[in-house]
């Protein structure tokens, strides 16, 4: 049983234990079909090896804020949110052709060693990674249903899974469709909302709350808190993606520029830049052969225009909006304290 005081490290350890045990068992069953599947099974375990477990935490406190007690079954259900995230990461890295995640080769890069004799090694590895992501989605549903919560509770939350999948995939599709187009802040924020904000904060909260029997007013409050906070989370991620230290973020800092992704950071830069600056950006964005000097040139344009500060202000405003919404909710003090701490943990991250 968890203490009333929020202890993030202890909660993370509980979620990690669930995930690592569950996925290890499933990976063994998968590899038992044929030994050649071993490298693919290994990527299932790698996909859940790391993470802050924020999505599980939001689901857990969505449950606790209704007044429900700590529950190992609920922790298992909350852990399924992390499998959704793991699947999204594998697919996102594949779509963006990202080389690194948590300082390790991404799934589609790592799996190249599994198909050295294939006539199209890169394509085969990408196909295997896609299937790893697909299997992680299936495992998320399996863990949720087998969490041990009463069937009636699970039935209440089942429709939210459809919404989570629909909105997450819509956000991914929007990003692909808008990549390479003229940067637009409004469009970028819509991508953020659907690709990240909803499945990171709002939907886990709503699923946890709905499992616990939350009423309409509380669920509305969860959305009022969760959406701006989820947007702030991704805005911070975008800043770290270009201005953070790859040694600490575990990701390449060239991805967003090389991929010409529709980030709010780029959109705000484009909006306030003059024609000479736009011409410089046009020459760099989307280039596959970017070097360090090229990325530094993009950073210099952004810094000269003050775009990082503008995005910082957007983050601050959204965190304040989320906390204001939280303060309007009538929830137990431990839940309010935990959700306040989670708001800061999600948006104040080292560069």
mmCIF file of C-alpha atoms in Angstrom:
data_model
loop_
_atom_site.group_PDB
_atom_site.id
_atom_site.type_symbol
_atom_site.label_atom_id
_atom_site.label_comp_id
_atom_site.label_asym_id
_atom_site.label_seq_id
_atom_site.Cartn_x
_atom_site.Cartn_y
_atom_site.Cartn_z
ATOM 1 C CA UNK A 1 0.000 0.000 0.000
ATOM 2 C CA UNK A 2 1.273 3.490 -0.851
ATOM 3 C CA UNK A 3 1.595 6.237 1.774
ATOM 4 C CA UNK A 4 -0.614 9.307 1.489
ATOM 5 C CA UNK A 5 2.391 11.473 0.655
ATOM 6 C CA UNK A 6 3.357 11.358 -3.016
ATOM 7 C CA UNK A 7 6.652 9.538 -3.483
ATOM 8 C CA UNK A 8 7.491 9.538 -7.216
ATOM 9 C CA UNK A 9 10.467 7.168 -6.978
ATOM 10 C CA UNK A 10 8.473 4.570 -5.054
ATOM 11 C CA UNK A 11 5.592 4.796 -7.508
ATOM 12 C CA UNK A 12 7.935 4.508 -10.492
ATOM 13 C CA UNK A 13 9.432 1.381 -8.938
ATOM 14 C CA UNK A 14 5.967 -0.178 -8.624
ATOM 15 C CA UNK A 15 5.144 0.578 -12.249
ATOM 16 C CA UNK A 16 8.546 -0.619 -13.453
ATOM 17 C CA UNK A 17 8.064 -3.899 -11.633
ATOM 18 C CA UNK A 18 4.707 -4.453 -13.327
ATOM 19 C CA UNK A 19 5.964 -3.494 -16.776
ATOM 20 C CA UNK A 20 9.242 -5.351 -16.696
ATOM 21 C CA UNK A 21 7.676 -8.571 -15.403
ATOM 22 C CA UNK A 22 4.697 -8.457 -17.768
ATOM 23 C CA UNK A 23 6.695 -7.592 -20.886
ATOM 24 C CA UNK A 24 9.466 -10.061 -20.071
ATOM 25 C CA UNK A 25 6.915 -12.870 -19.880
ATOM 26 C CA UNK A 26 5.288 -11.796 -23.139
ATOM 27 C CA UNK A 27 8.676 -11.440 -24.843
ATOM 28 C CA UNK A 28 9.571 -14.998 -23.785
ATOM 29 C CA UNK A 29 6.294 -16.317 -25.199
ATOM 30 C CA UNK A 30 6.926 -14.415 -28.418
ATOM 31 C CA UNK A 31 10.498 -15.688 -28.791
ATOM 32 C CA UNK A 32 9.366 -19.242 -28.055
ATOM 33 C CA UNK A 33 7.612 -19.313 -31.442
ATOM 34 C CA UNK A 34 11.023 -19.425 -33.150
ATOM 35 C CA UNK A 35 14.569 -18.553 -32.012
ATOM 36 C CA UNK A 36 14.994 -16.130 -34.903
ATOM 37 C CA UNK A 37 12.454 -13.848 -33.194
ATOM 38 C CA UNK A 38 14.865 -13.193 -30.320
ATOM 39 C CA UNK A 39 16.038 -9.725 -31.445
ATOM 40 C CA UNK A 40 12.435 -8.598 -31.931
ATOM 41 C CA UNK A 41 11.489 -9.860 -28.470
ATOM 42 C CA UNK A 42 14.466 -7.965 -27.075
ATOM 43 C CA UNK A 43 13.099 -4.723 -28.516
ATOM 44 C CA UNK A 44 9.829 -5.278 -26.659
ATOM 45 C CA UNK A 45 11.757 -5.226 -23.393
ATOM 46 C CA UNK A 46 13.958 -2.331 -24.474
ATOM 47 C CA UNK A 47 10.843 -0.281 -25.242
ATOM 48 C CA UNK A 48 9.811 -0.310 -21.559
ATOM 49 C CA UNK A 49 13.275 -0.211 -19.999
ATOM 50 C CA UNK A 50 13.239 3.538 -19.310
ATOM 51 C CA UNK A 51 10.792 6.303 -18.568
ATOM 52 C CA UNK A 52 9.519 8.659 -15.886
ATOM 53 C CA UNK A 53 6.123 6.848 -15.815
ATOM 54 C CA UNK A 54 4.242 10.151 -15.873
ATOM 55 C CA UNK A 55 1.286 8.706 -17.769
ATOM 56 C CA UNK A 56 0.838 5.954 -15.212
ATOM 57 C CA UNK A 57 1.098 8.559 -12.449
ATOM 58 C CA UNK A 58 -1.632 10.729 -13.964
ATOM 59 C CA UNK A 59 -3.878 7.669 -14.299
ATOM 60 C CA UNK A 60 -3.190 6.697 -10.685
ATOM 61 C CA UNK A 61 -4.000 10.147 -9.325
ATOM 62 C CA UNK A 62 -7.057 10.375 -11.552
ATOM 63 C CA UNK A 63 -8.238 7.381 -9.522
ATOM 64 C CA UNK A 64 -7.094 8.642 -6.131
ATOM 65 C CA UNK A 65 -8.579 12.134 -6.638
ATOM 66 C CA UNK A 66 -12.046 10.566 -6.694
ATOM 67 C CA UNK A 67 -11.372 9.299 -3.180
ATOM 68 C CA UNK A 68 -10.435 5.735 -4.057
ATOM 69 C CA UNK A 69 -7.689 4.054 -2.018
ATOM 70 C CA UNK A 70 -4.349 2.796 -3.263
ATOM 71 C CA UNK A 71 -4.727 -0.376 -5.326
ATOM 72 C CA UNK A 72 -2.216 -2.754 -6.880
ATOM 73 C CA UNK A 73 -4.808 -3.593 -9.534
ATOM 74 C CA UNK A 74 -5.088 0.093 -10.388
ATOM 75 C CA UNK A 75 -1.298 0.349 -10.654
ATOM 76 C CA UNK A 76 -1.400 -2.477 -13.192
ATOM 77 C CA UNK A 77 -4.104 -0.695 -15.172
ATOM 78 C CA UNK A 78 -2.125 2.555 -14.977
ATOM 79 C CA UNK A 79 1.005 0.760 -16.201
ATOM 80 C CA UNK A 80 -0.838 -0.026 -19.423
ATOM 81 C CA UNK A 81 -0.632 3.706 -20.236
ATOM 82 C CA UNK A 82 3.138 3.262 -20.411
ATOM 83 C CA UNK A 83 2.762 0.498 -22.981
ATOM 84 C CA UNK A 84 0.708 2.869 -25.131
ATOM 85 C CA UNK A 85 3.530 5.370 -24.777
ATOM 86 C CA UNK A 86 6.166 2.763 -25.612
ATOM 87 C CA UNK A 87 4.270 1.885 -28.786
ATOM 88 C CA UNK A 88 3.907 5.545 -29.727
ATOM 89 C CA UNK A 89 7.638 6.090 -29.231
ATOM 90 C CA UNK A 90 8.603 3.142 -31.449
ATOM 91 C CA UNK A 91 6.237 4.330 -34.176
ATOM 92 C CA UNK A 92 7.249 7.989 -33.774
ATOM 93 C CA UNK A 93 10.958 7.175 -34.043
ATOM 94 C CA UNK A 94 10.192 5.113 -37.127
ATOM 95 C CA UNK A 95 8.163 7.889 -38.753
ATOM 96 C CA UNK A 96 10.816 10.494 -37.968
ATOM 97 C CA UNK A 97 13.750 8.173 -38.715
ATOM 98 C CA UNK A 98 15.274 9.137 -35.367
ATOM 99 C CA UNK A 99 18.572 7.386 -34.632
ATOM 100 C CA UNK A 100 18.581 7.584 -30.820
ATOM 101 C CA UNK A 101 16.223 7.244 -27.866
ATOM 102 C CA UNK A 102 17.462 7.256 -24.247
ATOM 103 C CA UNK A 103 20.979 7.242 -25.674
ATOM 104 C CA UNK A 104 20.442 3.901 -27.452
ATOM 105 C CA UNK A 105 19.711 3.055 -31.091
ATOM 106 C CA UNK A 106 15.998 3.252 -31.826
ATOM 107 C CA UNK A 107 14.144 0.027 -32.626
ATOM 108 C CA UNK A 108 14.344 0.363 -36.396
ATOM 109 C CA UNK A 109 18.096 1.012 -36.136
ATOM 110 C CA UNK A 110 18.796 -1.764 -33.642
ATOM 111 C CA UNK A 111 16.847 -4.318 -35.680
ATOM 112 C CA UNK A 112 19.090 -3.892 -38.713
ATOM 113 C CA UNK A 113 21.400 -6.438 -37.078
ATOM 114 C CA UNK A 114 18.564 -8.976 -37.114
ATOM 115 C CA UNK A 115 18.302 -8.974 -40.930
ATOM 116 C CA UNK A 116 21.862 -8.733 -42.296
ATOM 117 C CA UNK A 117 21.093 -11.053 -45.208
ATOM 118 C CA UNK A 118 17.857 -9.377 -46.215
ATOM 119 C CA UNK A 119 18.095 -7.743 -49.674
ATOM 120 C CA UNK A 120 16.586 -4.524 -48.214
ATOM 121 C CA UNK A 121 17.998 -4.440 -44.702
ATOM 122 C CA UNK A 122 16.748 -0.970 -43.827
ATOM 123 C CA UNK A 123 13.212 -1.618 -45.040
ATOM 124 C CA UNK A 124 13.072 -4.956 -43.240
ATOM 125 C CA UNK A 125 14.257 -3.423 -39.965
ATOM 126 C CA UNK A 126 11.667 -0.661 -40.259
ATOM 127 C CA UNK A 127 8.951 -3.245 -40.856
ATOM 128 C CA UNK A 128 10.023 -5.190 -37.781
ATOM 129 C CA UNK A 129 9.983 -2.014 -35.677
ATOM 130 C CA UNK A 130 6.480 -1.206 -36.895
ATOM 131 C CA UNK A 131 5.342 -4.635 -35.746
ATOM 132 C CA UNK A 132 7.035 -4.172 -32.356
ATOM 133 C CA UNK A 133 4.970 -1.018 -31.905
ATOM 134 C CA UNK A 134 1.804 -2.811 -32.972
ATOM 135 C CA UNK A 135 2.417 -5.619 -30.479
ATOM 136 C CA UNK A 136 3.020 -3.104 -27.672
ATOM 137 C CA UNK A 137 -0.410 -1.580 -28.369
ATOM 138 C CA UNK A 138 -2.002 -5.025 -28.108
ATOM 139 C CA UNK A 139 -0.125 -5.712 -24.876
ATOM 140 C CA UNK A 140 -1.383 -2.429 -23.422
ATOM 141 C CA UNK A 141 -4.975 -3.541 -23.863
ATOM 142 C CA UNK A 142 -4.152 -6.982 -22.482
ATOM 143 C CA UNK A 143 -2.550 -5.572 -19.322
ATOM 144 C CA UNK A 144 -5.448 -3.177 -18.765
ATOM 145 C CA UNK A 145 -8.098 -5.880 -19.060
ATOM 146 C CA UNK A 146 -6.104 -8.314 -16.899
ATOM 147 C CA UNK A 147 -5.285 -5.702 -14.246
ATOM 148 C CA UNK A 148 -7.562 -7.261 -11.653
ATOM 149 C CA UNK A 149 -10.019 -4.378 -11.423
ATOM 150 C CA UNK A 150 -13.727 -5.312 -11.407
ATOM 151 C CA UNK A 151 -15.213 -5.860 -14.846
ATOM 152 C CA UNK A 152 -17.785 -3.124 -14.250
ATOM 153 C CA UNK A 153 -15.014 -0.599 -13.604
ATOM 154 C CA UNK A 154 -13.163 -1.616 -16.768
ATOM 155 C CA UNK A 155 -16.347 -1.372 -18.813
ATOM 156 C CA UNK A 156 -16.813 2.251 -17.727
ATOM 157 C CA UNK A 157 -13.395 3.213 -19.068
ATOM 158 C CA UNK A 158 -13.339 1.118 -22.238
ATOM 159 C CA UNK A 159 -14.759 3.868 -24.525
ATOM 160 C CA UNK A 160 -11.912 6.151 -23.494
ATOM 161 C CA UNK A 161 -9.423 3.728 -25.030
ATOM 162 C CA UNK A 162 -11.001 4.294 -28.426
ATOM 163 C CA UNK A 163 -10.746 8.046 -27.956
ATOM 164 C CA UNK A 164 -7.119 7.764 -26.839
ATOM 165 C CA UNK A 165 -6.123 5.735 -29.908
ATOM 166 C CA UNK A 166 -8.121 7.887 -32.323
ATOM 167 C CA UNK A 167 -6.695 11.164 -31.052
ATOM 168 C CA UNK A 168 -3.114 9.933 -30.789
ATOM 169 C CA UNK A 169 -3.125 8.621 -34.338
ATOM 170 C CA UNK A 170 -4.863 11.772 -35.579
ATOM 171 C CA UNK A 171 -2.060 13.826 -34.045
ATOM 172 C CA UNK A 172 0.618 11.674 -35.676
ATOM 173 C CA UNK A 173 -1.160 11.975 -39.029
ATOM 174 C CA UNK A 174 -1.457 15.748 -38.642
ATOM 175 C CA UNK A 175 2.266 16.020 -37.982
ATOM 176 C CA UNK A 176 3.072 14.001 -41.110
ATOM 177 C CA UNK A 177 0.629 15.979 -43.252
ATOM 178 C CA UNK A 178 1.962 19.329 -42.004
ATOM 179 C CA UNK A 179 5.661 18.463 -42.144
ATOM 180 C CA UNK A 180 7.413 20.608 -44.735
ATOM 181 C CA UNK A 181 4.516 23.049 -45.084
ATOM 182 C CA UNK A 182 4.704 26.729 -44.162
ATOM 183 C CA UNK A 183 5.096 26.853 -40.362
ATOM 184 C CA UNK A 184 1.970 27.953 -38.502
ATOM 185 C CA UNK A 185 1.734 28.276 -34.722
ATOM 186 C CA UNK A 186 -1.972 27.453 -34.499
ATOM 187 C CA UNK A 187 -1.509 24.293 -36.552
ATOM 188 C CA UNK A 188 1.556 23.314 -34.517
ATOM 189 C CA UNK A 189 -0.346 23.654 -31.258
ATOM 190 C CA UNK A 190 -3.106 21.444 -32.658
ATOM 191 C CA UNK A 191 -0.535 18.762 -33.465
ATOM 192 C CA UNK A 192 0.815 19.045 -29.915
ATOM 193 C CA UNK A 193 -2.649 18.743 -28.417
ATOM 194 C CA UNK A 194 -3.588 15.584 -30.290
ATOM 195 C CA UNK A 195 -0.201 13.894 -30.673
ATOM 196 C CA UNK A 196 0.991 14.377 -27.100
ATOM 197 C CA UNK A 197 -1.105 16.431 -24.656
ATOM 198 C CA UNK A 198 -4.148 14.218 -24.647
ATOM 199 C CA UNK A 199 -2.512 10.824 -24.242
ATOM 200 C CA UNK A 200 0.158 12.109 -21.862
ATOM 201 C CA UNK A 201 -2.027 13.853 -19.278
ATOM 202 C CA UNK A 202 -5.725 14.261 -20.083
ATOM 203 C CA UNK A 203 -6.631 10.736 -21.161
ATOM 204 C CA UNK A 204 -4.716 8.925 -18.385
ATOM 205 C CA UNK A 205 -6.413 11.202 -15.838
ATOM 206 C CA UNK A 206 -9.812 10.581 -17.373
ATOM 207 C CA UNK A 207 -9.263 6.826 -17.534
ATOM 208 C CA UNK A 208 -8.168 6.718 -13.896
ATOM 209 C CA UNK A 209 -11.085 8.907 -12.862
ATOM 210 C CA UNK A 210 -13.626 6.986 -14.892
ATOM 211 C CA UNK A 211 -12.393 3.688 -13.452
ATOM 212 C CA UNK A 212 -13.026 5.212 -10.028
ATOM 213 C CA UNK A 213 -16.483 6.526 -10.918
ATOM 214 C CA UNK A 214 -15.668 10.251 -11.263
ATOM 215 C CA UNK A 215 -18.612 12.535 -11.944
ATOM 216 C CA UNK A 216 -18.962 14.855 -14.916
ATOM 217 C CA UNK A 217 -17.721 17.969 -13.123
ATOM 218 C CA UNK A 218 -14.524 16.267 -11.972
ATOM 219 C CA UNK A 219 -13.893 14.844 -15.422
ATOM 220 C CA UNK A 220 -14.304 18.326 -16.902
ATOM 221 C CA UNK A 221 -11.792 19.572 -14.347
ATOM 222 C CA UNK A 222 -9.353 16.857 -15.368
ATOM 223 C CA UNK A 223 -9.524 18.098 -18.967
ATOM 224 C CA UNK A 224 -9.133 21.737 -17.899
ATOM 225 C CA UNK A 225 -5.982 20.741 -16.008
ATOM 226 C CA UNK A 226 -4.700 18.072 -18.382
ATOM 227 C CA UNK A 227 -4.852 19.738 -21.781
ATOM 228 C CA UNK A 228 -2.770 22.854 -21.068
ATOM 229 C CA UNK A 229 -0.356 20.823 -18.973
ATOM 230 C CA UNK A 230 0.090 18.277 -21.760
ATOM 231 C CA UNK A 231 0.758 21.095 -24.216
ATOM 232 C CA UNK A 232 3.341 22.588 -21.855
ATOM 233 C CA UNK A 233 4.988 19.151 -21.604
ATOM 234 C CA UNK A 234 5.453 18.927 -25.373
ATOM 235 C CA UNK A 235 6.553 22.552 -25.728
ATOM 236 C CA UNK A 236 9.271 21.795 -23.197
ATOM 237 C CA UNK A 237 10.187 18.673 -25.174
ATOM 238 C CA UNK A 238 10.491 20.737 -28.357
ATOM 239 C CA UNK A 239 12.797 23.219 -26.640
ATOM 240 C CA UNK A 240 14.974 20.441 -25.248
ATOM 241 C CA UNK A 241 14.951 18.708 -28.629
ATOM 242 C CA UNK A 242 16.909 21.585 -30.193
ATOM 243 C CA UNK A 243 18.514 23.446 -27.293
ATOM 244 C CA UNK A 244 19.039 20.583 -24.824
ATOM 245 C CA UNK A 245 22.138 18.493 -24.302
ATOM 246 C CA UNK A 246 21.812 15.213 -26.259
ATOM 247 C CA UNK A 247 23.864 13.559 -23.548
ATOM 248 C CA UNK A 248 21.057 14.316 -21.090
ATOM 249 C CA UNK A 249 18.019 14.070 -23.373
ATOM 250 C CA UNK A 250 19.237 10.834 -24.973
ATOM 251 C CA UNK A 251 18.036 12.039 -28.382
ATOM 252 C CA UNK A 252 19.712 13.606 -31.395
ATOM 253 C CA UNK A 253 19.357 17.401 -31.457
ATOM 254 C CA UNK A 254 19.128 17.517 -35.254
ATOM 255 C CA UNK A 255 15.845 15.621 -35.645
ATOM 256 C CA UNK A 256 13.374 18.517 -35.689
ATOM 257 C CA UNK A 257 15.424 20.626 -38.114
ATOM 258 C CA UNK A 258 16.365 17.717 -40.370
ATOM 259 C CA UNK A 259 12.751 16.554 -40.426
ATOM 260 C CA UNK A 260 11.309 20.084 -40.856
ATOM 261 C CA UNK A 261 8.764 19.153 -38.205
ATOM 262 C CA UNK A 262 5.829 21.469 -37.461
ATOM 263 C CA UNK A 263 6.955 22.450 -33.953
ATOM 264 C CA UNK A 264 5.680 25.588 -32.235
ATOM 265 C CA UNK A 265 9.313 26.632 -31.751
ATOM 266 C CA UNK A 266 9.855 26.681 -35.507
ATOM 267 C CA UNK A 267 6.434 28.187 -36.221
ATOM 268 C CA UNK A 268 7.013 31.097 -33.827
ATOM 269 C CA UNK A 269 10.456 31.669 -35.344
ATOM 270 C CA UNK A 270 8.970 31.754 -38.820
ATOM 271 C CA UNK A 271 6.149 34.068 -37.775
ATOM 272 C CA UNK A 272 8.427 36.846 -36.525
ATOM 273 C CA UNK A 273 11.367 36.409 -38.921
ATOM 274 C CA UNK A 274 12.065 38.704 -41.853
ATOM 275 C CA UNK A 275 12.530 37.544 -45.419
ATOM 276 C CA UNK A 276 16.310 37.158 -45.134
ATOM 277 C CA UNK A 277 15.923 34.980 -42.053
ATOM 278 C CA UNK A 278 13.219 32.929 -43.732
ATOM 279 C CA UNK A 279 15.464 32.398 -46.736
ATOM 280 C CA UNK A 280 18.197 31.139 -44.420
ATOM 281 C CA UNK A 281 15.747 28.768 -42.734
ATOM 282 C CA UNK A 282 14.451 27.505 -46.082
ATOM 283 C CA UNK A 283 18.002 26.533 -47.021
ATOM 284 C CA UNK A 284 18.412 24.461 -43.860
ATOM 285 C CA UNK A 285 15.075 22.941 -42.870
ATOM 286 C CA UNK A 286 14.475 19.411 -44.105
ATOM 287 C CA UNK A 287 18.032 18.792 -45.269
ATOM 288 C CA UNK A 288 19.209 15.256 -44.659
ATOM 289 C CA UNK A 289 22.895 16.215 -44.664
ATOM 290 C CA UNK A 290 22.747 18.757 -41.833
ATOM 291 C CA UNK A 291 25.985 19.213 -39.913
ATOM 292 C CA UNK A 292 26.671 20.855 -36.548
ATOM 293 C CA UNK A 293 27.243 24.283 -38.112
ATOM 294 C CA UNK A 294 23.871 24.120 -39.867
ATOM 295 C CA UNK A 295 21.995 23.292 -36.661
ATOM 296 C CA UNK A 296 23.880 26.043 -34.840
ATOM 297 C CA UNK A 297 22.804 28.469 -37.570
ATOM 298 C CA UNK A 298 19.149 27.624 -36.948
ATOM 299 C CA UNK A 299 19.670 28.055 -33.205
ATOM 300 C CA UNK A 300 21.264 31.451 -33.779
ATOM 301 C CA UNK A 301 18.281 32.662 -35.781
ATOM 302 C CA UNK A 302 15.913 31.495 -33.057
ATOM 303 C CA UNK A 303 18.002 33.013 -30.269
ATOM 304 C CA UNK A 304 18.356 36.341 -32.077
ATOM 305 C CA UNK A 305 14.573 36.530 -32.455
ATOM 306 C CA UNK A 306 13.967 35.474 -28.851
ATOM 307 C CA UNK A 307 11.873 32.469 -29.832
ATOM 308 C CA UNK A 308 13.026 30.212 -26.977
ATOM 309 C CA UNK A 309 11.853 32.868 -24.516
ATOM 310 C CA UNK A 310 8.503 33.087 -26.271
ATOM 311 C CA UNK A 311 8.036 29.330 -25.975
ATOM 312 C CA UNK A 312 9.076 29.492 -22.305
ATOM 313 C CA UNK A 313 6.290 32.032 -21.796
ATOM 314 C CA UNK A 314 3.841 29.692 -23.514
ATOM 315 C CA UNK A 315 4.908 26.907 -21.148
ATOM 316 C CA UNK A 316 4.536 29.122 -18.076
ATOM 317 C CA UNK A 317 1.082 30.313 -19.122
ATOM 318 C CA UNK A 318 -0.143 26.757 -19.671
ATOM 319 C CA UNK A 319 1.208 25.468 -16.370
ATOM 320 C CA UNK A 320 -0.504 28.350 -14.583
ATOM 321 C CA UNK A 321 -3.756 27.579 -16.413
ATOM 322 C CA UNK A 322 -3.497 23.920 -15.399
ATOM 323 C CA UNK A 323 -2.806 24.732 -11.744
ATOM 324 C CA UNK A 324 -5.643 27.261 -11.641
ATOM 325 C CA UNK A 325 -7.993 24.544 -12.907
ATOM 326 C CA UNK A 326 -6.640 22.119 -10.309
ATOM 327 C CA UNK A 327 -7.241 24.581 -7.492
ATOM 328 C CA UNK A 328 -10.890 24.796 -8.540
ATOM 329 C CA UNK A 329 -11.354 21.064 -8.010
ATOM 330 C CA UNK A 330 -12.607 19.587 -4.774
ATOM 331 C CA UNK A 331 -10.179 16.683 -4.427
ATOM 332 C CA UNK A 332 -8.390 15.168 -1.409
ATOM 333 C CA UNK A 333 -5.277 17.056 -0.337
ATOM 334 C CA UNK A 334 -2.836 14.233 -1.197
ATOM 335 C CA UNK A 335 -4.210 14.148 -4.753
ATOM 336 C CA UNK A 336 -4.005 17.933 -5.123
ATOM 337 C CA UNK A 337 -0.423 17.917 -3.847
ATOM 338 C CA UNK A 338 0.556 15.061 -6.149
ATOM 339 C CA UNK A 339 -1.008 16.643 -9.229
ATOM 340 C CA UNK A 340 0.735 19.922 -8.414
ATOM 341 C CA UNK A 341 4.069 18.110 -8.131
ATOM 342 C CA UNK A 342 3.403 16.237 -11.372
ATOM 343 C CA UNK A 343 2.711 19.503 -13.192
ATOM 344 C CA UNK A 344 6.193 20.703 -12.296
ATOM 345 C CA UNK A 345 7.834 17.325 -12.964
ATOM 346 C CA UNK A 346 6.311 17.237 -16.462
ATOM 347 C CA UNK A 347 7.399 20.726 -17.484
ATOM 348 C CA UNK A 348 10.522 21.638 -15.519
ATOM 349 C CA UNK A 349 13.126 19.302 -16.952
ATOM 350 C CA UNK A 350 16.920 19.727 -17.124
ATOM 351 C CA UNK A 351 18.431 20.733 -20.438
#
